Amino acid sequence: MAQDKSYQAWLDMLNAAQAQIADNEEQLGALDAHAGDGDHGASMNRAMGAVQEAIAGMQGEGVEELLKKVSGNLLRIDAGAIGPLLGTLFRGLAKGAAEGKGLNAGGLADMFRAGLDALRGQTKAQPGDKTLMDALVPAVEAMEGAAASGANARSTLAQAADAAAAGAAATTDQVAKYGRARNLGEQSKGAADPGATSLSLMLRGFADAVRDLLDDDDDPETPNA
Ligand SMILES: [Mg+2]
């Protein structure tokens, strides 16, 4: 895929992620209120505002610079734990972009694997601990599976979004091991993890944007050009 098309795709993906978060802000706050302070919807809106500032600050650079700016802005916001976590995830995505990974199944899998690796330097949370890892880890595994089976970018992101949504939904019955919610023990069951839910919403936005941007002709199985 041409660089300018990749860049446009990332803009569309980030904007669609913001729309998903905005549409679900109340729900995210309610999930957080179950075992936390209820501010997650507002925090995520602030995070998406930081993403928009990064987009507005772009001066013709490419995907790598865009994702770097997004990361830097997310790391600086005052939005609880989610700013550093998302900022670190995007730092990994930017690193993948710097290594020339494109908007295709293998490139996406590599970029998000780099994001997951970066996050693992930040948190020891594992799937099952009721954190955003419950959405991210299955999403990355779905991307790697999609890439291995020769899927295109659209299908890869759709499979990742589905896996993340299933992972986030499964946190409903888990006991929190991190954050304020861990103090509640068994009482933390009964609502999905807000961070996992946000990440799955962002991935849904990414998938929707790429589905709408690419048609069958320009999303063959390995559109790396
Ligand atoms: Mg909170």
Short mmCIF file of C-alpha atoms and ligand atoms in Angstrom, two decimals:
data_model
loop_
_atom_site.label_atom_id
_atom_site.label_comp_id
_atom_site.label_asym_id
_atom_site.label_seq_id
_atom_site.Cartn_x
_atom_site.Cartn_y
_atom_site.Cartn_z
CA MET A 1 0.00 0.00 0.00
CA ALA A 2 1.29 3.44 -0.83
CA GLN A 3 2.59 5.44 2.11
CA ASP A 4 -0.05 8.16 1.75
CA LYS A 5 -2.81 5.58 1.74
CA SER A 6 -1.37 3.99 4.90
CA TYR A 7 -1.20 7.42 6.51
CA GLN A 8 -4.81 8.17 5.59
CA ALA A 9 -5.82 4.77 6.94
CA TRP A 10 -4.18 5.49 10.29
CA LEU A 11 -5.92 8.86 10.49
CA ASP A 12 -9.24 7.17 9.78
CA MET A 13 -8.47 4.44 12.30
CA LEU A 14 -7.63 6.92 15.06
CA ASN A 15 -10.73 8.98 14.30
CA ALA A 16 -12.95 5.89 14.29
CA ALA A 17 -11.46 4.79 17.62
CA GLN A 18 -12.29 8.18 19.06
CA ALA A 19 -15.87 7.89 17.79
CA GLN A 20 -16.24 4.46 19.42
CA ILE A 21 -14.97 5.83 22.74
CA ALA A 22 -17.23 8.90 22.53
CA ASP A 23 -20.27 6.74 21.76
CA ASN A 24 -19.54 4.56 24.80
CA GLU A 25 -18.23 7.12 27.29
CA GLU A 26 -21.12 6.60 29.71
CA GLN A 27 -20.82 2.83 29.59
CA LEU A 28 -17.07 3.05 30.25
CA GLY A 29 -17.71 5.26 33.26
CA ALA A 30 -20.34 2.85 34.57
CA LEU A 31 -17.99 -0.13 34.20
CA ASP A 32 -15.32 1.76 36.15
CA ALA A 33 -17.85 2.75 38.83
CA HIS A 34 -18.48 -0.94 39.58
CA ALA A 35 -15.07 -1.34 41.21
CA GLY A 36 -13.28 1.97 40.72
CA ASP A 37 -13.88 5.70 40.73
CA GLY A 38 -16.02 5.88 37.60
CA ASP A 39 -13.76 8.24 35.71
CA HIS A 40 -12.68 5.90 32.90
CA GLY A 41 -15.06 7.30 30.29
CA ALA A 42 -13.80 10.81 30.96
CA SER A 43 -10.19 9.59 31.02
CA MET A 44 -10.59 7.89 27.66
CA ASN A 45 -12.18 11.00 26.19
CA ARG A 46 -9.14 12.94 27.39
CA ALA A 47 -6.88 10.31 25.83
CA MET A 48 -8.69 10.60 22.50
CA GLY A 49 -8.36 14.39 22.75
CA ALA A 50 -4.60 13.90 23.09
CA VAL A 51 -4.69 11.76 19.94
CA GLN A 52 -6.49 14.55 18.09
CA GLU A 53 -3.84 17.04 19.22
CA ALA A 54 -1.18 14.75 17.79
CA ILE A 55 -3.03 14.61 14.47
CA ALA A 56 -3.41 18.39 14.45
CA GLY A 57 0.34 18.79 15.08
CA MET A 58 1.36 16.73 12.05
CA GLN A 59 3.28 18.58 9.34
CA GLY A 60 3.38 16.17 6.49
CA GLU A 61 5.36 13.42 8.20
CA GLY A 62 4.43 9.75 7.88
CA VAL A 63 2.83 7.00 9.93
CA GLU A 64 5.85 6.52 12.21
CA GLU A 65 5.86 10.18 13.26
CA LEU A 66 2.08 10.16 13.69
CA LEU A 67 2.19 7.17 16.03
CA LYS A 68 5.17 8.65 17.91
CA LYS A 69 3.31 11.91 18.46
CA VAL A 70 0.22 10.00 19.60
CA SER A 71 2.37 8.03 22.03
CA GLY A 72 4.09 11.13 23.40
CA ASN A 73 0.79 12.93 23.92
CA LEU A 74 -0.83 9.94 25.62
CA LEU A 75 2.14 9.57 27.98
CA ARG A 76 1.71 13.19 29.07
CA ILE A 77 -2.03 13.28 29.82
CA ASP A 78 -3.50 13.23 33.28
CA ALA A 79 -5.89 10.30 32.96
CA GLY A 80 -4.92 7.74 35.58
CA ALA A 81 -3.21 4.55 34.51
CA ILE A 82 -4.64 4.50 31.00
CA GLY A 83 -2.45 7.33 29.62
CA PRO A 84 0.88 5.56 30.28
CA LEU A 85 -0.53 2.21 29.12
CA LEU A 86 -1.92 3.49 25.82
CA GLY A 87 1.13 5.73 25.35
CA THR A 88 3.37 2.71 25.74
CA LEU A 89 1.25 0.63 23.37
CA PHE A 90 1.54 3.35 20.71
CA ARG A 91 5.29 3.62 21.34
CA GLY A 92 5.49 -0.03 20.29
CA LEU A 93 3.26 0.57 17.26
CA ALA A 94 5.52 3.47 16.23
CA LYS A 95 8.57 1.24 16.60
CA GLY A 96 6.92 -1.27 14.28
CA ALA A 97 6.20 1.50 11.78
CA ALA A 98 9.84 2.65 12.05
CA GLU A 99 10.88 -0.87 11.06
CA GLY A 100 8.84 -0.53 7.90
CA LYS A 101 5.84 -2.61 8.95
CA GLY A 102 2.91 -1.79 6.71
CA LEU A 103 -0.86 -1.92 6.88
CA ASN A 104 -1.16 -5.58 5.98
CA ALA A 105 -1.76 -8.70 8.05
CA GLY A 106 1.88 -9.43 8.85
CA GLY A 107 2.74 -5.77 9.39
CA LEU A 108 -0.19 -5.22 11.73
CA ALA A 109 0.63 -8.38 13.69
CA ASP A 110 4.27 -7.25 14.04
CA MET A 111 3.30 -3.71 15.06
CA PHE A 112 0.84 -4.84 17.71
CA ARG A 113 3.28 -7.52 18.95
CA ALA A 114 5.82 -4.69 19.39
CA GLY A 115 3.14 -2.73 21.26
CA LEU A 116 2.43 -5.69 23.52
CA ASP A 117 6.16 -6.20 24.16
CA ALA A 118 6.50 -2.52 25.09
CA LEU A 119 3.56 -2.81 27.49
CA ARG A 120 5.10 -5.84 29.14
CA GLY A 121 7.94 -3.56 30.24
CA GLN A 122 5.31 -1.45 31.97
CA THR A 123 3.00 -3.98 33.62
CA LYS A 124 3.21 -7.59 34.73
CA ALA A 125 -0.54 -8.09 34.16
CA GLN A 126 -1.43 -11.27 32.29
CA PRO A 127 -4.68 -12.33 30.63
CA GLY A 128 -7.05 -13.34 33.42
CA ASP A 129 -5.99 -10.45 35.67
CA LYS A 130 -8.87 -8.25 34.45
CA THR A 131 -6.88 -5.55 32.67
CA LEU A 132 -6.51 -4.34 29.10
CA MET A 133 -4.18 -7.31 28.54
CA ASP A 134 -7.34 -9.46 28.42
CA ALA A 135 -8.26 -7.65 25.20
CA LEU A 136 -4.78 -6.96 23.77
CA VAL A 137 -3.21 -10.40 24.06
CA PRO A 138 -6.00 -12.26 22.21
CA ALA A 139 -6.10 -9.45 19.63
CA VAL A 140 -2.39 -9.82 18.88
CA GLU A 141 -2.74 -13.61 18.73
CA ALA A 142 -5.69 -13.22 16.35
CA MET A 143 -3.60 -10.94 14.11
CA GLU A 144 -0.75 -13.44 14.07
CA GLY A 145 -3.18 -16.24 13.22
CA ALA A 146 -4.76 -14.14 10.48
CA ALA A 147 -1.35 -13.27 9.06
CA ALA A 148 -0.31 -16.92 9.07
CA SER A 149 -3.46 -17.86 7.17
CA GLY A 150 -2.89 -15.19 4.49
CA ALA A 151 -5.70 -12.86 5.53
CA ASN A 152 -5.87 -9.27 4.29
CA ALA A 153 -5.69 -6.16 6.47
CA ARG A 154 -9.46 -5.83 6.79
CA SER A 155 -9.97 -9.41 7.89
CA THR A 156 -6.98 -9.22 10.24
CA LEU A 157 -8.32 -6.18 12.07
CA ALA A 158 -11.87 -7.58 12.13
CA GLN A 159 -10.59 -10.79 13.70
CA ALA A 160 -8.51 -8.79 16.19
CA ALA A 161 -11.50 -6.65 17.16
CA ASP A 162 -13.66 -9.76 17.65
CA ALA A 163 -10.98 -11.43 19.78
CA ALA A 164 -10.54 -8.27 21.86
CA ALA A 165 -14.29 -7.95 22.40
CA ALA A 166 -14.52 -11.57 23.52
CA GLY A 167 -11.54 -11.08 25.83
CA ALA A 168 -13.03 -7.93 27.31
CA ALA A 169 -16.42 -9.60 27.82
CA ALA A 170 -14.74 -12.52 29.60
CA THR A 171 -13.31 -10.13 32.21
CA THR A 172 -16.85 -9.74 33.62
CA ASP A 173 -16.42 -12.95 35.61
CA GLN A 174 -12.81 -12.30 36.61
CA VAL A 175 -11.46 -11.00 39.91
CA ALA A 176 -9.34 -7.85 39.50
CA LYS A 177 -5.65 -8.20 40.34
CA TYR A 178 -4.58 -4.65 39.47
CA GLY A 179 -5.69 -1.11 40.14
CA ARG A 180 -8.09 0.06 42.79
CA ALA A 181 -10.48 -2.79 41.94
CA ARG A 182 -8.07 -5.41 43.33
CA ASN A 183 -9.03 -4.33 46.86
CA LEU A 184 -12.58 -5.55 46.24
CA GLY A 185 -11.68 -9.18 45.57
CA GLU A 186 -14.73 -11.21 44.57
CA GLN A 187 -16.84 -8.05 44.48
CA SER A 188 -14.88 -6.90 41.44
CA LYS A 189 -16.73 -9.57 39.45
CA GLY A 190 -19.92 -8.58 37.66
CA ALA A 191 -18.67 -5.86 35.31
CA ALA A 192 -16.17 -6.01 32.46
CA ASP A 193 -12.79 -4.34 32.90
CA PRO A 194 -13.01 -0.76 31.62
CA GLY A 195 -9.50 -0.75 30.12
CA ALA A 196 -10.07 -4.01 28.24
CA THR A 197 -13.40 -2.66 27.01
CA SER A 198 -11.79 0.58 25.81
CA LEU A 199 -9.07 -1.28 23.97
CA SER A 200 -11.63 -3.51 22.26
CA LEU A 201 -13.63 -0.42 21.25
CA MET A 202 -10.51 1.18 19.77
CA LEU A 203 -9.76 -1.98 17.79
CA ARG A 204 -13.37 -2.06 16.57
CA GLY A 205 -12.87 1.49 15.35
CA PHE A 206 -9.62 0.50 13.61
CA ALA A 207 -11.37 -2.43 11.92
CA ASP A 208 -14.37 -0.34 10.80
CA ALA A 209 -12.12 2.37 9.36
CA VAL A 210 -9.99 -0.01 7.34
CA ARG A 211 -13.07 -1.89 6.11
CA ASP A 212 -14.57 1.38 4.89
CA LEU A 213 -11.35 2.74 3.38
CA LEU A 214 -10.20 -0.28 1.42
CA ASP A 215 -12.18 -2.08 -1.21
CA ASP A 216 -11.50 -5.56 -2.55
CA ASP A 217 -9.18 -4.24 -5.24
CA ASP A 218 -6.73 -2.51 -2.98
CA ASP A 219 -6.78 -4.90 -0.07
CA PRO A 220 -5.40 -8.11 -1.53
CA GLU A 221 -3.84 -10.63 0.77
CA THR A 222 -0.45 -8.97 1.15
CA PRO A 223 -0.76 -5.29 0.13
CA ASN A 224 2.66 -4.28 1.40
CA ALA A 225 3.69 -2.12 -1.54
MG MG B 1 -10.97 5.12 37.24
#
